mmCIF file of C-alpha atoms in Angstrom:
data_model
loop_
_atom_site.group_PDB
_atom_site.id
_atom_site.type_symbol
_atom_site.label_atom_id
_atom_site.label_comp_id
_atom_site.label_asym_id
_atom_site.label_seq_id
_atom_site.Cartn_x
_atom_site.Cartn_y
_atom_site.Cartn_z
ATOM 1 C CA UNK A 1273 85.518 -44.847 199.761
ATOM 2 C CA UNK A 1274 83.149 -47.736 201.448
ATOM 3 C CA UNK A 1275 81.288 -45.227 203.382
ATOM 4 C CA UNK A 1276 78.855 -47.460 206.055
ATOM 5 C CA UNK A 1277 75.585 -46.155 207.227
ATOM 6 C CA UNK A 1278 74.408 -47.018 210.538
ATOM 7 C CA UNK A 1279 70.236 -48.142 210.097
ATOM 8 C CA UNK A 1280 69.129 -46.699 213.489
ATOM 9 C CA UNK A 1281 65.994 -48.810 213.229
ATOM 10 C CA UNK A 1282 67.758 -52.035 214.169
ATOM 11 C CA UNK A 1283 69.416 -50.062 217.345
ATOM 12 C CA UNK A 1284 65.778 -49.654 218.673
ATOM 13 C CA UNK A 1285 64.758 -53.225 219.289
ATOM 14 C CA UNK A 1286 64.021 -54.312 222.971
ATOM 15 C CA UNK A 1287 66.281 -57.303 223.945
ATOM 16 C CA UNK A 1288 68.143 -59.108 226.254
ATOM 17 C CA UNK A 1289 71.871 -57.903 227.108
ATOM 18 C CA UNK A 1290 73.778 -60.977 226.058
ATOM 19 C CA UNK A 1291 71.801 -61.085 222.879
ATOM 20 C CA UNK A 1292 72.092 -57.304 222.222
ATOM 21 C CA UNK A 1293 76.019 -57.300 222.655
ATOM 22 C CA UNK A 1294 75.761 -60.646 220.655
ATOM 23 C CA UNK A 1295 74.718 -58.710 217.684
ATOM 24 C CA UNK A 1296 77.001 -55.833 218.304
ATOM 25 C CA UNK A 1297 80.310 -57.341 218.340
ATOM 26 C CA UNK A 1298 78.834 -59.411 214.648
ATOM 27 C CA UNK A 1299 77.657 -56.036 212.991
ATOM 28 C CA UNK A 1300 81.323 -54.735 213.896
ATOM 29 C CA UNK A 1301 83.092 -57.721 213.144
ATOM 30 C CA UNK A 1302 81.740 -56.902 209.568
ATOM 31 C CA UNK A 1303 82.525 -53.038 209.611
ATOM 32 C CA UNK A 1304 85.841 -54.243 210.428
ATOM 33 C CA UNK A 1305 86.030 -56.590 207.646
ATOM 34 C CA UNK A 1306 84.887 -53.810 205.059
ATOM 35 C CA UNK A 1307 87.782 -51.925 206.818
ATOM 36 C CA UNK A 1308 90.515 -54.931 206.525
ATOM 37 C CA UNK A 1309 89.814 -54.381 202.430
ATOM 38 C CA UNK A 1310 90.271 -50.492 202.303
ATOM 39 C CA UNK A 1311 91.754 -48.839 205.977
ATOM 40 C CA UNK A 1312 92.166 -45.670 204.425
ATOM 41 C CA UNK A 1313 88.726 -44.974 202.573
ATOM 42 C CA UNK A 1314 86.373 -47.133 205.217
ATOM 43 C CA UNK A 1315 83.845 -44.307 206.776
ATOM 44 C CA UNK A 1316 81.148 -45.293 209.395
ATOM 45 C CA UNK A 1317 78.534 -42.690 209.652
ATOM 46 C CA UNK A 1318 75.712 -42.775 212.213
ATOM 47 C CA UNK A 1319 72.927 -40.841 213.991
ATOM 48 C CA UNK A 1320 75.096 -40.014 216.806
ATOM 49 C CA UNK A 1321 78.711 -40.249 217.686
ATOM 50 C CA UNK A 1322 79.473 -43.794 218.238
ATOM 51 C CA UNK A 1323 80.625 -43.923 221.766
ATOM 52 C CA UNK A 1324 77.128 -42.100 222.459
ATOM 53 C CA UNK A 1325 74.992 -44.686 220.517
ATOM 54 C CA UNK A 1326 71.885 -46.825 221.835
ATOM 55 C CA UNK A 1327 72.239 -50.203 220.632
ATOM 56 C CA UNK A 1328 68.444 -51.174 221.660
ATOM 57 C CA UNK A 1329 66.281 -49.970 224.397
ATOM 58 C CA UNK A 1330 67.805 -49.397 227.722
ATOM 59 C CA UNK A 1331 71.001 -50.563 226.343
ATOM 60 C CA UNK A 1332 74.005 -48.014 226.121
ATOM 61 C CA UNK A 1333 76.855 -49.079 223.833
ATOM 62 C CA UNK A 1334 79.081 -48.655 227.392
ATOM 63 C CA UNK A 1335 77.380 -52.290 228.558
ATOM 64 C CA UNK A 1336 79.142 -53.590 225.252
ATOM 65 C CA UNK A 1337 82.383 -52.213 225.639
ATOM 66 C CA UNK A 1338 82.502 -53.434 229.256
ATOM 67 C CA UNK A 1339 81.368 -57.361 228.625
ATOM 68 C CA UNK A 1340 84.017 -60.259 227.894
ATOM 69 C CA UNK A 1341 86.045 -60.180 224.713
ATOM 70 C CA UNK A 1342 85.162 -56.112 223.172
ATOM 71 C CA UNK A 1343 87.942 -54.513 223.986
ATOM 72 C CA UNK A 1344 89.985 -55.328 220.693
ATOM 73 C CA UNK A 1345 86.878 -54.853 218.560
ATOM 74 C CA UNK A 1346 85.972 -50.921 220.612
ATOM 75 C CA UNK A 1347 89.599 -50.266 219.727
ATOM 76 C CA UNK A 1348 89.395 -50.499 216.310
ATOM 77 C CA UNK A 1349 86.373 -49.427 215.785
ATOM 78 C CA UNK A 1350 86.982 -46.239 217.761
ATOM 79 C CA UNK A 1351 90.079 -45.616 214.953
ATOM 80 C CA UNK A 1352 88.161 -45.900 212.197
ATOM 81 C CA UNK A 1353 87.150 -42.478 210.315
ATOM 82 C CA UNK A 1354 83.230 -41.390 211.481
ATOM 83 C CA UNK A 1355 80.885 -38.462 210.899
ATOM 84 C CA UNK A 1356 77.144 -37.895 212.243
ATOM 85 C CA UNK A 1357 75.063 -37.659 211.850
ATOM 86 C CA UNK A 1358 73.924 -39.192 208.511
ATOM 87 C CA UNK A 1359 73.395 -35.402 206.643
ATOM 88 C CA UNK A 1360 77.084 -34.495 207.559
ATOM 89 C CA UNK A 1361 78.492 -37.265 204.742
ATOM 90 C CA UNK A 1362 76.033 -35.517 201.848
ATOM 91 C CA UNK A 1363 77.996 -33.313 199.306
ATOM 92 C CA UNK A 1364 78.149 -29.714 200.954
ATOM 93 C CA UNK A 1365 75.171 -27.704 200.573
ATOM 94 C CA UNK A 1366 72.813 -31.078 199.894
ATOM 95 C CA UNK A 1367 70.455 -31.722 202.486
ATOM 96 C CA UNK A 1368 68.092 -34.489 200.257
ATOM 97 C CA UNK A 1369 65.103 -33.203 202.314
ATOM 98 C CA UNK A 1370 62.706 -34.044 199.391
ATOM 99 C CA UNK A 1371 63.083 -37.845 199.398
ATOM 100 C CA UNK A 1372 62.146 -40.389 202.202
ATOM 101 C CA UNK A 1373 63.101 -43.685 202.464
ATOM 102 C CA UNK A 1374 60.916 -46.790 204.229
ATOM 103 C CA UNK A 1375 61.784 -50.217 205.266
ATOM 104 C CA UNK A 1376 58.575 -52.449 205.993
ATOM 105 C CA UNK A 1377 56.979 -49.017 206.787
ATOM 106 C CA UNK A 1378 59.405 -47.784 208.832
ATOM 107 C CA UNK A 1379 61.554 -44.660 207.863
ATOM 108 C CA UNK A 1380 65.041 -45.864 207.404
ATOM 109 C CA UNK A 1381 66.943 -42.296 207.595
ATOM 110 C CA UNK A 1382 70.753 -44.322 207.558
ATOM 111 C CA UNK A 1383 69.907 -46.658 205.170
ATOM 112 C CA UNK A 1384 68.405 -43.814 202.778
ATOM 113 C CA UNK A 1385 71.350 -41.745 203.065
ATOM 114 C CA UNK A 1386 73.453 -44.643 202.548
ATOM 115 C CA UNK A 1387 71.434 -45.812 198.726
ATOM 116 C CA UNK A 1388 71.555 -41.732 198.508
ATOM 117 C CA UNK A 1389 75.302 -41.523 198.645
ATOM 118 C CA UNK A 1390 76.467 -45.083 197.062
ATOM 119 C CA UNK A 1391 77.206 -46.304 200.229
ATOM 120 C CA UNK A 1392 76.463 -49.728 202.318
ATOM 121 C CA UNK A 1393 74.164 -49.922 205.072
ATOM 122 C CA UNK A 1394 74.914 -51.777 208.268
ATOM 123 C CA UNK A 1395 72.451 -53.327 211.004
ATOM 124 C CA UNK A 1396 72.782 -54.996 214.367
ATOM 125 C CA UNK A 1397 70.879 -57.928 213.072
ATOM 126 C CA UNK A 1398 68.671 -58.486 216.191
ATOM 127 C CA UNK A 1399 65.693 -58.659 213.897
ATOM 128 C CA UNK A 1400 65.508 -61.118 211.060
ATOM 129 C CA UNK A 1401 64.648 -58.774 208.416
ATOM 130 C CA UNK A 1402 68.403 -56.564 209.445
ATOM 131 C CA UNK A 1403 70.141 -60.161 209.069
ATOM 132 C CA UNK A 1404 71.037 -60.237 205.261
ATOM 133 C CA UNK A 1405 73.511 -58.748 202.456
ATOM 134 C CA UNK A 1406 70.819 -56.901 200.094
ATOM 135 C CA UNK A 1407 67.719 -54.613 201.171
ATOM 136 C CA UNK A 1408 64.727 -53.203 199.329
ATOM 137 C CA UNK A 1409 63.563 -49.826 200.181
ATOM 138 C CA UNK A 1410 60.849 -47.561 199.255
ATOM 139 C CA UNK A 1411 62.026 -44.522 197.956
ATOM 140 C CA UNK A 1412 59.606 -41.515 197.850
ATOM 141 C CA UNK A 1413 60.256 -38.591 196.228
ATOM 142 C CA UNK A 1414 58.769 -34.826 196.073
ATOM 143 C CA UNK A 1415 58.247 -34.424 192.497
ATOM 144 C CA UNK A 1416 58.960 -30.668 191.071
ATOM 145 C CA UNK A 1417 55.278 -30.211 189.411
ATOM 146 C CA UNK A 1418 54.674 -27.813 192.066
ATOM 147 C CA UNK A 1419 51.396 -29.649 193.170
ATOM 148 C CA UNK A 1420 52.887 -31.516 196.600
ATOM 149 C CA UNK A 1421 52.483 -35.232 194.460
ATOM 150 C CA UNK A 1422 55.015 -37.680 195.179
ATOM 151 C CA UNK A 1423 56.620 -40.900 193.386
ATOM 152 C CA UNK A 1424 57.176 -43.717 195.004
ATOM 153 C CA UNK A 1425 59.920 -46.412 193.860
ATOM 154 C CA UNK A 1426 61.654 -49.858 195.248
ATOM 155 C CA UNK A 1427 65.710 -49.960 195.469
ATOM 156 C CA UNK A 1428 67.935 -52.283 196.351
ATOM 157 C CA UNK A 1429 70.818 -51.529 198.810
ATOM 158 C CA UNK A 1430 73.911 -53.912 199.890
ATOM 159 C CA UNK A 1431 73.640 -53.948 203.586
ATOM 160 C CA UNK A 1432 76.021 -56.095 206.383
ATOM 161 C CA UNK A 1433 74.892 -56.997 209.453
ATOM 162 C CA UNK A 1434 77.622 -60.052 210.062
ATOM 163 C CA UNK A 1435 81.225 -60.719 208.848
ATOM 164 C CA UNK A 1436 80.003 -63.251 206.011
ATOM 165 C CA UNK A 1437 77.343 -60.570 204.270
ATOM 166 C CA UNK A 1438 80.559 -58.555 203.388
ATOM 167 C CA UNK A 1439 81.730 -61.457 201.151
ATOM 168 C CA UNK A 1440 79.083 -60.493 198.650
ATOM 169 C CA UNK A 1441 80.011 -57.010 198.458
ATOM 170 C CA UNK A 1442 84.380 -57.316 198.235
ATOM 171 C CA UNK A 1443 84.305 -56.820 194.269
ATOM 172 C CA UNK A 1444 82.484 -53.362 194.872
ATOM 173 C CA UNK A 1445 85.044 -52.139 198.231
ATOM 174 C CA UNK A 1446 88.099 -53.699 196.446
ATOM 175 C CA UNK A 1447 87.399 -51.519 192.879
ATOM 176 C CA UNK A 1448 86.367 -48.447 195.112
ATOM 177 C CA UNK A 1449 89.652 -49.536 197.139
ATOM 178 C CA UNK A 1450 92.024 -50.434 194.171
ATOM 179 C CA UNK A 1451 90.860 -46.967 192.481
ATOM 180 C CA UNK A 1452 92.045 -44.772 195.397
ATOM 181 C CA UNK A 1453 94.790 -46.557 195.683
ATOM 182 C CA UNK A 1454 96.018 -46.041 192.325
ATOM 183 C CA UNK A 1455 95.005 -41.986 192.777
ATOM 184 C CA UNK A 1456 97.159 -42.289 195.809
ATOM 185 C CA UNK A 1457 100.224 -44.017 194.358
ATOM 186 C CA UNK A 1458 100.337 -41.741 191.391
ATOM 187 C CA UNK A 1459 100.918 -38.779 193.251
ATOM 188 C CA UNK A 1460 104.162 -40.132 195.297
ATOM 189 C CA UNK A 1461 107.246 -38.972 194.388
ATOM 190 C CA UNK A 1462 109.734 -40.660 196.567
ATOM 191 C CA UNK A 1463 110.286 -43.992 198.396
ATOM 192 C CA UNK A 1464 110.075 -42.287 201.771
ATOM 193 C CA UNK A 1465 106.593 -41.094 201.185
ATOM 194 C CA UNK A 1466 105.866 -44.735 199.766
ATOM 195 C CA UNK A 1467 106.550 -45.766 203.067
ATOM 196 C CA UNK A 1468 104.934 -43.617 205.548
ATOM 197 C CA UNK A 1469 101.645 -44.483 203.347
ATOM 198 C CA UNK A 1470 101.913 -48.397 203.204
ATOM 199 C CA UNK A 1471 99.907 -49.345 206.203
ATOM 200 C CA UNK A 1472 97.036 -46.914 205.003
ATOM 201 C CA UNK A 1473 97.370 -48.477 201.381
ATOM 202 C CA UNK A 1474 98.456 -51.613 201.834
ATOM 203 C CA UNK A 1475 97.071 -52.872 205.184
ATOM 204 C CA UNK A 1476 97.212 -56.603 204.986
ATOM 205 C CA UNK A 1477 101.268 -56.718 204.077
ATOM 206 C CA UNK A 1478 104.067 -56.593 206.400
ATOM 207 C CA UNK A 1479 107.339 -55.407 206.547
ATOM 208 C CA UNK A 1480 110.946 -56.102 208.175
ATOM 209 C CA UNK A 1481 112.210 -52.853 210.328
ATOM 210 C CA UNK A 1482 114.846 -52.970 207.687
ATOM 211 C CA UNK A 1483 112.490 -52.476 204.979
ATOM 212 C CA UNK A 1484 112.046 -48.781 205.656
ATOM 213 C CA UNK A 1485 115.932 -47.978 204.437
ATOM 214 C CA UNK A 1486 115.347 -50.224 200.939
ATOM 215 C CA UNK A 1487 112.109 -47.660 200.520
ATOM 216 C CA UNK A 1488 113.859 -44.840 201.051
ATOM 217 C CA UNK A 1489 116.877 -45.464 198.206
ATOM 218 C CA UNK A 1490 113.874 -45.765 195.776
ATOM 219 C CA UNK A 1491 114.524 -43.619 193.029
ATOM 220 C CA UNK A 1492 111.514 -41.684 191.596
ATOM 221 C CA UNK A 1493 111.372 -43.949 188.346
ATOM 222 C CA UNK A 1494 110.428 -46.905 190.867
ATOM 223 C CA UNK A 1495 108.053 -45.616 193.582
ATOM 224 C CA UNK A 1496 104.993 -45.954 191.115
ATOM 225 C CA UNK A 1497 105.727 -49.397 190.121
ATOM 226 C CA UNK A 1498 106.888 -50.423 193.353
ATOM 227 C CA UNK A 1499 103.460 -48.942 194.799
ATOM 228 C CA UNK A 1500 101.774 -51.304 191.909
ATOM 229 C CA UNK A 1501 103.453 -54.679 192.821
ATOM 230 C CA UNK A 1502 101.992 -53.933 196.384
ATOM 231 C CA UNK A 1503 98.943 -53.425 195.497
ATOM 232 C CA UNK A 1504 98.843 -56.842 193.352
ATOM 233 C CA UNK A 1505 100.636 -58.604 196.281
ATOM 234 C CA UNK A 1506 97.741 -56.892 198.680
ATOM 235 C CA UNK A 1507 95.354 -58.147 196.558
ATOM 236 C CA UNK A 1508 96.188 -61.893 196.390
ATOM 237 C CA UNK A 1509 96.388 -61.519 200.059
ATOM 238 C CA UNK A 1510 93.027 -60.524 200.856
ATOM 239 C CA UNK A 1511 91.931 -63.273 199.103
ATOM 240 C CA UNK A 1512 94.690 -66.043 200.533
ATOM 241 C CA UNK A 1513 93.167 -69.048 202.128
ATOM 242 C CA UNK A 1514 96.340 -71.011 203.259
ATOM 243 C CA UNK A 1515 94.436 -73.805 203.842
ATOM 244 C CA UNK A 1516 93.022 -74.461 200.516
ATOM 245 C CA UNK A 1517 96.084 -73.037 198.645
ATOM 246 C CA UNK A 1518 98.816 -73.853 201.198
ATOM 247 C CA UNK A 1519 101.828 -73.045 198.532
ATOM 248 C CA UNK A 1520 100.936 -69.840 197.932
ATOM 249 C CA UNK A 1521 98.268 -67.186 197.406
ATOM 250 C CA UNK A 1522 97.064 -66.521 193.655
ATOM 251 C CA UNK A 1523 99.551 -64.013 192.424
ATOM 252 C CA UNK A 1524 98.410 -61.001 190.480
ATOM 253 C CA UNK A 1525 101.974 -60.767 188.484
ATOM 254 C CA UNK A 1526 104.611 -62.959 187.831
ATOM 255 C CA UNK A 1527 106.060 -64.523 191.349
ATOM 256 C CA UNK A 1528 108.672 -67.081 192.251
ATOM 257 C CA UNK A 1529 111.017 -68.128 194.482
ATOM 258 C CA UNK A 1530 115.102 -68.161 193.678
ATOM 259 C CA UNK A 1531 116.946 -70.323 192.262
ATOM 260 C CA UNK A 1532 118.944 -72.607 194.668
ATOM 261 C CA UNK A 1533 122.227 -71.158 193.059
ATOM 262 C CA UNK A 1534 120.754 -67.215 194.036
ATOM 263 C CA UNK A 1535 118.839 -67.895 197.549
ATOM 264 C CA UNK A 1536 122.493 -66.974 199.571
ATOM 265 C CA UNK A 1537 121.334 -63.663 198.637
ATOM 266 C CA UNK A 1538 118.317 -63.575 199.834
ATOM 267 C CA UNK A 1539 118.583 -64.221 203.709
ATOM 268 C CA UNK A 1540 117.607 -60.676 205.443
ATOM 269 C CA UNK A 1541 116.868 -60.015 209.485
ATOM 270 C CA UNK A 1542 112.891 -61.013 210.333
ATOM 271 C CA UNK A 1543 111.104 -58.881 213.026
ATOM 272 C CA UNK A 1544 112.350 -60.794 215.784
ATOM 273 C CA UNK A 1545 116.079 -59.862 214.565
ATOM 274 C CA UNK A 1546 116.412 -63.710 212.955
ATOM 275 C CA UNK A 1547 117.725 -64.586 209.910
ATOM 276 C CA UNK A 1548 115.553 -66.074 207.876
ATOM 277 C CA UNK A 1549 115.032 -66.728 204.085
ATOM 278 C CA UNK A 1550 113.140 -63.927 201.735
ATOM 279 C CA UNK A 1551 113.626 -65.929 198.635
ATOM 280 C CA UNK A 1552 109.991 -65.273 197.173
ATOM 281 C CA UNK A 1553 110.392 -62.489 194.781
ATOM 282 C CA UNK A 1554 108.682 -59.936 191.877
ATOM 283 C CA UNK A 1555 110.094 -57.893 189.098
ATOM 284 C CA UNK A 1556 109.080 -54.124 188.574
ATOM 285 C CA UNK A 1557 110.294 -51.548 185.812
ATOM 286 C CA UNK A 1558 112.400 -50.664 184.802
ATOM 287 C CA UNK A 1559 114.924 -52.997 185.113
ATOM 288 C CA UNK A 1560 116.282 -54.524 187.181
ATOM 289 C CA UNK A 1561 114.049 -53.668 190.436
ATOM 290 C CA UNK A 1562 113.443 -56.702 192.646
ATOM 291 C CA UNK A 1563 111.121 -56.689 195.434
ATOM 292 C CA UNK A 1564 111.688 -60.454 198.254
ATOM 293 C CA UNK A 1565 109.453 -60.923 200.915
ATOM 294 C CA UNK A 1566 108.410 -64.376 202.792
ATOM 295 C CA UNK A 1567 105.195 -65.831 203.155
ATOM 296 C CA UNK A 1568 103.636 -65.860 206.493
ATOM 297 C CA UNK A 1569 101.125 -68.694 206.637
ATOM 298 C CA UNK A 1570 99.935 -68.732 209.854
ATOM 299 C CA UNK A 1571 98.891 -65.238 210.047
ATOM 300 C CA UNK A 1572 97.693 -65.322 206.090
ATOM 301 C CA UNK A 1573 100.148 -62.553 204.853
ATOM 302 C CA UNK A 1574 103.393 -61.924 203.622
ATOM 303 C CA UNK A 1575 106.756 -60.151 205.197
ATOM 304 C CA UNK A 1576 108.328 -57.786 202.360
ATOM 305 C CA UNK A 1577 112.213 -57.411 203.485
ATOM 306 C CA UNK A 1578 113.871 -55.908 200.612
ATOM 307 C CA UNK A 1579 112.657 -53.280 197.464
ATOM 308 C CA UNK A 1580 115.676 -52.224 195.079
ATOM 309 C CA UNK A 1581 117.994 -53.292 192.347
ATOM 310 C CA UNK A 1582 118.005 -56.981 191.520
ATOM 311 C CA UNK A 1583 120.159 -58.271 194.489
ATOM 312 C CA UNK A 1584 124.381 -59.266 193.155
ATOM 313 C CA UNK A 1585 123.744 -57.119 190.510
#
C-alpha cells in the first residue's frame, strides 16, 4: 500500500495565488499518478482532512478548487482513501513520540511519519528544496539509557512533489501493488467476484458491457489465472507508450493476434454497441481458456471483450 504523507512545511510558504494553485494541481497530478499504478492500496494522509487544508498562508485549499481547470483533479482526489492526521496511519497503539524528524532545521512531522511507516512523502513544491524525488532527513532519536541523550542520524526518503518525480519510484508502488494484488486474486473464488474487483485491481484495463457475462461463466479452476493474465496485461499497460511502440505494448506473457482463418470469431459488440474486431488474444490454464481484447491506442489501454473457453472449440 503506497501510503503518501502530506509535508505540512511546504503548505506554509507565503505566495502568490496563481503560483500557489500552480503547485497544487502538480503535487496532485503526482498523487494521482501514484494512484493510476495501485487505486486500491494508494492512501494520502495529512495533518488535517484534505478539504480543510492550508496550502500556504492565507490560502484555503477552497481558492484551488474554485480556479480554472481543478475540478477533475478535486474529484479524484476527494475519492481517494485518507486518514489524519499523520499518527492515525501508525500501527495501533504506536505513537513514535521518541523520535523527531528535521528538514534544513525544520521539523518535518509528515515526512517523518512517512520514512517511519515505509511510505512516500509529498510536497507542494513552492520551495526549491520540496521540488525533487529523494529527501534527507535528520532523524533523532530518544535513546533507552535512561539519561535523556539522544542519537542523531541522516535518511533518505522518496518524496513527489510533480507527476515526473513518481517515475523514479514505479518499481517500489508496482511490487507493493503487484503483491496485493496477488493476495487479492488468491482469495477469489468465482468469476463474479473477479469482476466486481477489476477496476480496484486492474485500473488501467477496460472492458465491453458484455464482458461481465464471460466473467461470470468462469469456473473456479480459471478465476486465479484469469486474475494473473490481467495483472500481466495491466502491467504492460502502465508502461505503454503508443508512440514509441505503436504495435503494441511489451507483453508480460505470450500475446498475438488470430490467424486470418480464426478472426470471424473474434468480432464482439464495443462500448458504443459496434462491432468491431477483438482478435488480440492470451492463453491461461488450464486449457483451453482464451482471453481477446483490442488495443485502444489513443487512450493507451486495451478493451478486454471476451474470457472463456478457446472460442469454436
Amino acid at each position: 500500500m503506497p501510503q503518501l504523507f502530506l509535508n505540512e512545511k511546504s503548505c506554509e510558504t507565503t505566495a502568490d495565488p496563481e503560483r500557489v494553485n500552480h503547485a497544487m494541481t502538480d503535487m496532485v497530478r503526482a498523487v494521482l499518478a501514484v494512484a493510476g499504478e495501485d487505486r486500491a492500496g494508494t492512501l494520502l494522509v495529512s495533518r488535517e482532512p484534505v478539504n480543510a487544508l492550508q496550502l500556504a498562508r492565507g490560502h484555503a485549499i477552497q481558492k484551488w478548487i474554485g480556479s480554472p481547470g481543478t475540478k477533475d483533479l478535486w474529484q479524484r482526489l476527494a475519492i481517494l482513501q485518507s486518514k489524519w492526521p499523520h499518527r492515525a496511519a501508525f500501527p495501533e497503539g504506536e505513537t513514535h513520540s521518541d523520535v523527531e524528524y528535521r528538514h534544513d532545521e525544520d521539523a518535518v512531522e509528515g515526512l517523518g511519519a512517512a520514512h517511519l511507516t515505509g511510505g512516500l512523502g509529498v510536497s507542494l513544491p513552492l520551495e526549491p528544496r520540496w521540488d525533487t524525488d529523494r529527501l534527507t532527513l535528520v532523524r533523532e532519536e530518544l535513546l533507552d539509557d535512561g539519561d535523556g541523550d539522544t542519537a542523531l542520524t541522516e535518511v533518505e526518503l522518496g518524496h513527489a512533489a510533480r507527476r515526473e518525480h513518481v517515475a523514479t519510484h514505479l518499481p517500489w508502488i508496482r511490487r507493493g501493488a503487484n503483491a496485493a494484488r496477488q493476495k487479492a486474486v488468491g482469495g477469489l473464488r468465482s468469476g463474479s467476484e473477479l469482476w466486481e474487483r477489476c477496476p480496484a485491481l486492474f485500473p488501467l484495463l477496460q472492458f465491453t458491457p458484455l464482458a461481465e457475462q464471460h466473467f461470470a461463466a468462469l469456473t473456479e479452476a480459471w478465476v486465479r489465472p484469469v486474475g494473473e493474465r490481467l495483472g500481466e496485461l495491466q502491467d504492460a499497460v502502465g508502461e505503454w507508450d503508443p508512440e514509441r511502440q505503436p504495435i503494441a505494448p511489451r507483453w508480460r506473457s505470450y500475446v498475438r493476434t488470430e490467424f486470418e482463418t480464426r478472426r470471424k470469431l473474434c468480432w464482439f459488440p464495443d462500448t458504443d454497441g459496434e462491432n468491431r474486431l477483438f482478435d488480440w488474444h492470451c492463453d491461461f490454464l488450464p486449457k483451453p481458456g482464451r482471453m481477446h481484447f483490442r488495443l485502444v491506442h489513443e487512450e493507451r489501454t486495451l478493451r478486454i471483450a471476451y474470457v472463456g473457453r478457446k472460442l469454436g472449440v
